[in-house]
Short mmCIF file of C-alpha atoms and ligand atoms in Angstrom, two decimals:
data_model
loop_
_atom_site.label_atom_id
_atom_site.label_comp_id
_atom_site.label_asym_id
_atom_site.label_seq_id
_atom_site.Cartn_x
_atom_site.Cartn_y
_atom_site.Cartn_z
CA MET P 1 119.35 12.74 23.32
CA ARG P 2 119.07 10.34 26.24
CA ILE P 3 118.72 11.93 29.67
CA ILE P 4 118.26 10.53 33.16
CA ILE P 5 116.89 12.69 35.98
CA PHE P 6 117.81 11.71 39.52
CA GLY P 7 116.95 13.28 42.84
CA PRO P 8 115.30 12.39 46.12
CA GLN P 9 111.54 11.84 46.14
CA GLY P 10 109.92 15.28 46.01
CA SER P 11 112.91 17.03 44.43
CA GLY P 12 110.92 17.71 41.27
CA LYS P 13 112.22 14.97 38.94
CA GLY P 14 108.86 14.28 37.37
CA THR P 15 108.05 17.98 37.00
CA GLN P 16 111.38 18.71 35.30
CA ALA P 17 111.47 15.53 33.22
CA GLU P 18 108.11 16.42 31.75
CA LEU P 19 109.24 19.98 30.89
CA ILE P 20 112.44 18.75 29.23
CA ALA P 21 110.59 16.05 27.31
CA ARG P 22 108.06 18.55 26.01
CA ARG P 23 110.69 21.14 25.05
CA HIS P 24 112.89 18.62 23.23
CA HIS P 25 110.12 16.42 21.80
CA LEU P 26 111.30 13.34 23.64
CA PRO P 27 109.25 10.60 25.27
CA TYR P 28 109.06 10.92 29.06
CA ILE P 29 109.52 7.57 30.75
CA SER P 30 108.66 7.18 34.43
CA THR P 31 108.85 3.65 35.84
CA GLY P 32 106.65 4.82 38.72
CA ASP P 33 103.92 5.94 36.29
CA ILE P 34 104.16 2.67 34.36
CA PHE P 35 103.83 0.67 37.59
CA ARG P 36 100.90 2.78 38.82
CA TYR P 37 99.15 2.20 35.49
CA HIS P 38 99.46 -1.58 35.91
CA LEU P 39 98.40 -1.36 39.54
CA LYS P 40 95.31 0.66 38.77
CA ASN P 41 94.28 -1.60 35.90
CA GLN P 42 95.12 -4.77 37.86
CA THR P 43 97.09 -6.32 34.99
CA GLU P 44 99.10 -9.50 35.66
CA LEU P 45 102.04 -7.28 36.54
CA GLY P 46 99.83 -4.98 38.59
CA LYS P 47 98.74 -7.83 40.84
CA LYS P 48 102.37 -8.67 41.65
CA ILE P 49 103.62 -5.17 42.46
CA GLY P 50 100.91 -3.52 44.59
CA VAL P 51 102.32 -4.65 47.94
CA TYR P 52 105.76 -3.24 47.14
CA ILE P 53 104.60 0.11 45.84
CA ASN P 54 102.19 0.91 48.63
CA ALA P 55 104.82 0.04 51.24
CA GLY P 56 107.39 2.29 49.56
CA LYS P 57 109.60 -0.69 48.65
CA LEU P 58 111.29 -1.32 45.31
CA VAL P 59 109.75 -3.66 42.76
CA SER P 60 112.12 -6.51 41.80
CA ASP P 61 114.98 -5.66 39.46
CA ASP P 62 113.97 -8.34 36.93
CA LEU P 63 110.46 -7.00 36.49
CA THR P 64 111.67 -3.40 36.39
CA ASN P 65 114.46 -4.05 33.88
CA GLU P 66 112.10 -5.89 31.58
CA ILE P 67 109.57 -3.05 31.66
CA VAL P 68 112.25 -0.49 30.83
CA LYS P 69 113.74 -2.55 28.02
CA ASN P 70 110.31 -2.98 26.43
CA ARG P 71 109.65 0.75 26.67
CA ILE P 72 113.02 1.84 25.30
CA ASP P 73 112.66 -0.59 22.40
CA GLN P 74 109.54 1.23 21.21
CA PRO P 75 110.03 3.23 17.98
CA ASP P 76 109.34 6.61 19.63
CA CYS P 77 112.48 6.18 21.76
CA ALA P 78 114.73 6.06 18.68
CA VAL P 79 115.25 9.85 19.07
CA GLY P 80 116.05 9.48 22.77
CA PHE P 81 114.11 9.81 26.01
CA VAL P 82 113.92 11.42 29.44
CA LEU P 83 114.09 8.75 32.10
CA ASP P 84 112.77 9.36 35.64
CA GLY P 85 112.92 6.82 38.45
CA TYR P 86 115.32 4.39 36.83
CA PRO P 87 117.94 3.01 37.43
CA ARG P 88 117.65 2.90 41.21
CA ASP P 89 120.28 0.37 42.22
CA GLN P 90 123.43 -1.30 40.97
CA VAL P 91 121.65 -4.18 39.20
CA GLN P 92 119.42 -1.78 37.24
CA PHE P 93 122.40 0.46 36.49
CA ASP P 94 124.37 -2.48 35.03
CA PHE P 95 121.38 -3.55 32.95
CA LEU P 96 120.85 -0.09 31.46
CA TYR P 97 124.57 0.42 30.91
CA GLN P 98 124.77 -2.55 28.58
CA LEU P 99 121.42 -1.67 26.96
CA THR P 100 122.06 1.90 25.75
CA LYS P 101 124.34 4.93 25.90
CA ILE P 102 123.28 7.89 28.07
CA ASP P 103 124.16 11.52 27.22
CA PHE P 104 123.21 13.47 30.36
CA VAL P 105 122.64 12.50 33.97
CA ILE P 106 121.06 15.28 36.02
CA VAL P 107 120.87 15.07 39.81
CA ILE P 108 118.41 17.47 41.44
CA GLU P 109 119.66 18.19 44.95
CA LEU P 110 117.21 18.86 47.79
CA ILE P 111 117.41 18.21 51.53
CA ASP P 112 115.06 15.48 52.77
CA GLN P 113 113.17 17.87 55.04
CA GLU P 114 112.16 20.08 52.10
CA ALA P 115 111.36 17.06 49.93
CA ILE P 116 108.98 15.75 52.60
CA ARG P 117 107.33 19.15 52.84
CA ARG P 118 106.71 19.20 49.09
CA LEU P 119 105.32 15.67 48.95
CA GLY P 120 102.79 16.60 51.63
CA GLY P 121 101.12 18.91 49.07
CA ARG P 122 101.62 16.83 45.93
CA LEU P 123 98.69 16.05 43.67
CA ALA P 124 99.29 13.56 40.86
CA CYS P 125 97.56 12.89 37.57
CA LYS P 126 97.50 9.57 35.76
CA CYS P 127 98.94 11.30 32.67
CA GLY P 128 102.20 11.78 34.58
CA LEU P 129 101.92 15.48 35.47
CA SER P 130 102.20 16.45 39.10
CA TYR P 131 100.93 19.55 40.84
CA HIS P 132 101.30 21.15 44.25
CA LEU P 133 98.57 22.70 46.34
CA ASP P 134 100.66 25.84 46.97
CA PHE P 135 103.71 25.81 44.63
CA ASN P 136 102.14 24.61 41.39
CA PRO P 137 98.34 24.51 41.63
CA PRO P 138 96.21 23.40 38.67
CA LYS P 139 94.17 26.12 36.96
CA LYS P 140 90.97 24.41 38.06
CA THR P 141 90.90 22.84 41.53
CA GLY P 142 91.41 19.07 41.50
CA VAL P 143 91.62 18.74 37.71
CA CYS P 144 94.65 18.27 35.41
CA ASP P 145 95.35 21.27 33.11
CA ARG P 146 96.54 19.01 30.33
CA CYS P 147 94.21 16.03 30.23
CA GLY P 148 91.25 17.03 32.40
CA HIS P 149 91.37 13.95 34.62
CA ALA P 150 90.81 14.18 38.37
CA LEU P 151 93.98 14.68 40.42
CA PHE P 152 94.75 12.34 43.29
CA LYS P 153 97.00 12.06 46.30
CA ARG P 154 99.32 9.08 45.87
CA ASP P 155 98.83 6.23 48.37
CA ASP P 156 102.59 6.15 49.01
CA ASP P 157 102.80 9.89 49.81
CA GLN P 158 102.44 9.12 53.51
CA LEU P 159 105.24 10.01 55.91
CA GLU P 160 106.35 6.42 56.66
CA ALA P 161 106.48 5.37 52.99
CA ILE P 162 108.20 8.65 52.04
CA LYS P 163 110.92 8.12 54.66
CA LYS P 164 111.47 4.56 53.46
CA ARG P 165 111.79 5.71 49.82
CA LEU P 166 114.23 8.48 50.76
CA ALA P 167 116.37 5.99 52.70
CA ILE P 168 116.46 3.64 49.70
CA TYR P 169 117.45 6.56 47.48
CA HIS P 170 120.43 7.44 49.67
CA GLN P 171 121.51 3.81 50.17
CA GLU P 172 120.86 2.21 46.80
CA THR P 173 120.62 4.96 44.18
CA GLU P 174 123.24 7.58 45.12
CA PRO P 175 126.15 5.09 44.93
CA ILE P 176 125.55 4.52 41.21
CA PHE P 177 126.35 8.18 40.40
CA ALA P 178 130.09 7.47 40.63
CA ALA P 179 130.09 5.58 37.33
CA TYR P 180 128.34 8.45 35.52
CA LEU P 181 130.81 10.90 37.04
CA LYS P 182 133.64 8.81 35.62
CA ASP P 183 131.99 8.97 32.21
CA GLY P 184 131.88 12.79 32.48
CA ILE P 185 128.10 13.05 32.06
CA LEU P 186 126.99 13.78 35.65
CA TYR P 187 125.58 17.23 36.55
CA HIS P 188 124.26 18.43 39.91
CA ILE P 189 121.45 21.01 40.10
CA ASP P 190 120.14 23.08 43.02
CA GLY P 191 116.56 21.84 43.45
CA SER P 192 115.58 24.36 46.13
CA LYS P 193 114.80 27.05 43.54
CA SER P 194 111.50 27.60 41.74
CA ILE P 195 110.33 25.15 39.08
CA GLU P 196 111.29 27.63 36.34
CA GLU P 197 114.76 28.31 37.80
CA VAL P 198 115.54 24.61 38.19
CA TYR P 199 114.42 24.07 34.61
CA GLN P 200 116.71 26.88 33.37
CA GLN P 201 119.69 25.27 35.13
CA ILE P 202 119.03 22.01 33.31
CA GLU P 203 118.55 23.67 29.93
CA LYS P 204 121.85 25.49 30.39
CA ILE P 205 123.67 22.23 30.98
CA ILE P 206 122.11 20.59 27.93
CA HIS P 207 122.87 23.65 25.79
CA GLN P 208 126.48 24.03 26.94
CA ASN P 209 127.31 20.38 26.46
CA SER P 210 125.50 19.49 23.25
P1 ADP J 1 109.61 13.75 42.20
O1 ADP J 1 109.23 13.23 40.82
O2 ADP J 1 111.07 14.06 42.31
O3 ADP J 1 109.14 12.90 43.32
P2 ADP J 1 107.65 15.88 41.65
O4 ADP J 1 108.06 16.43 40.33
O5 ADP J 1 106.45 15.02 41.70
O6 ADP J 1 108.91 15.16 42.36
O7 ADP J 1 107.47 17.11 42.65
C1 ADP J 1 107.10 16.89 44.01
C2 ADP J 1 106.12 17.97 44.46
O8 ADP J 1 106.80 19.23 44.57
C3 ADP J 1 104.97 18.21 43.48
O9 ADP J 1 103.84 18.55 44.23
C4 ADP J 1 105.48 19.38 42.62
O10 ADP J 1 104.40 20.16 42.09
C5 ADP J 1 106.28 20.18 43.63
N1 ADP J 1 107.47 20.81 43.05
C6 ADP J 1 108.28 20.35 42.06
N2 ADP J 1 109.31 21.19 41.82
C7 ADP J 1 109.17 22.22 42.71
C8 ADP J 1 109.92 23.43 42.98
N3 ADP J 1 111.05 23.72 42.31
N4 ADP J 1 109.46 24.23 43.96
C9 ADP J 1 108.34 23.92 44.66
N5 ADP J 1 107.59 22.82 44.46
C10 ADP J 1 108.00 21.97 43.49
P1 ADP J 2 109.15 7.80 44.08
O1 ADP J 2 110.32 8.26 43.28
O2 ADP J 2 108.49 8.88 44.85
O3 ADP J 2 109.46 6.60 44.89
P2 ADP J 2 107.93 6.74 41.68
O4 ADP J 2 106.67 7.21 41.10
O5 ADP J 2 109.18 6.91 40.90
O6 ADP J 2 108.01 7.41 43.09
O7 ADP J 2 107.80 5.19 42.03
C1 ADP J 2 106.74 4.69 42.80
C2 ADP J 2 107.03 3.28 43.22
O8 ADP J 2 107.18 2.45 42.05
C3 ADP J 2 108.32 3.10 44.00
O9 ADP J 2 108.17 3.32 45.37
C4 ADP J 2 108.63 1.62 43.72
O10 ADP J 2 107.80 0.76 44.47
C5 ADP J 2 108.21 1.49 42.26
N1 ADP J 2 109.33 1.80 41.36
C6 ADP J 2 109.44 2.86 40.52
N2 ADP J 2 110.60 2.82 39.85
C7 ADP J 2 111.26 1.71 40.28
C8 ADP J 2 112.52 1.13 39.99
N3 ADP J 2 113.38 1.68 39.10
N4 ADP J 2 112.84 -0.03 40.62
C9 ADP J 2 112.00 -0.60 41.49
N5 ADP J 2 110.82 -0.10 41.84
C10 ADP J 2 110.44 1.04 41.23
ZN1 ZN J 3 96.70 14.80 33.42
#
């Protein structure tokens, strides 16, 4: 099963993608997490992308497409995957479209105002999990429940960078939904509900259409 999760920054894509991946034993692929890994470890790629990420701008399509192709070609993706944060524009969409078939495209809907409010309290872990100070706190303050690493506030979770990312989402990412709608695989979800309720909406869609 190959699933893509879309939604504005802060809508809960990462949170939901991780739950779905765990439930269905699928790899969870987040281009943002992959880029942050390279940035933190200052790999060749990491040195090239830092300026874009911290400013809330997109990394080039060529670099991004290559990273995704390499990841999807790994043996663990033979059973499928849950993709979060990709594709984000027409060029990436075209690349993925010729690369592999997608079964479900889920769009988590949330107004920008609420998304910004959520991101203000977001705590991230390098393992890909994200927490919220009020809505989804870790069991132990500042530490990831799953892997025990210290949680951090992302450098790009600042109001200016958040607004820029939301604008790019509306301008560059939303227009690509039309093609998935045409293919009959696009589903919209109400993201304003609790984490558990949003998750149940997604499971229902997968169940009813499998
Ligand atoms: P995205 O990947 O779409 O940017 P995240 O999954 O990182 O979003 O979630 C953004 C923030 O909102 C995190 O702090 C997360 O814990 C919190 N969050 C996610 N889903 C919900 C929800 N349904 N209700 C309240 N807070 C949520
Ligand atoms: P967000 O969805 O909040 O922007 P992500 O963790 O998905 O956060 O991505 C963080 C940053 O990584 C983005 O702002 C961008 O610089 C880069 N990035 C992630 N995915 C892509 C992509 N598909 N294309 C280009 N840049 C990307
Ligand atoms: Zn962790």
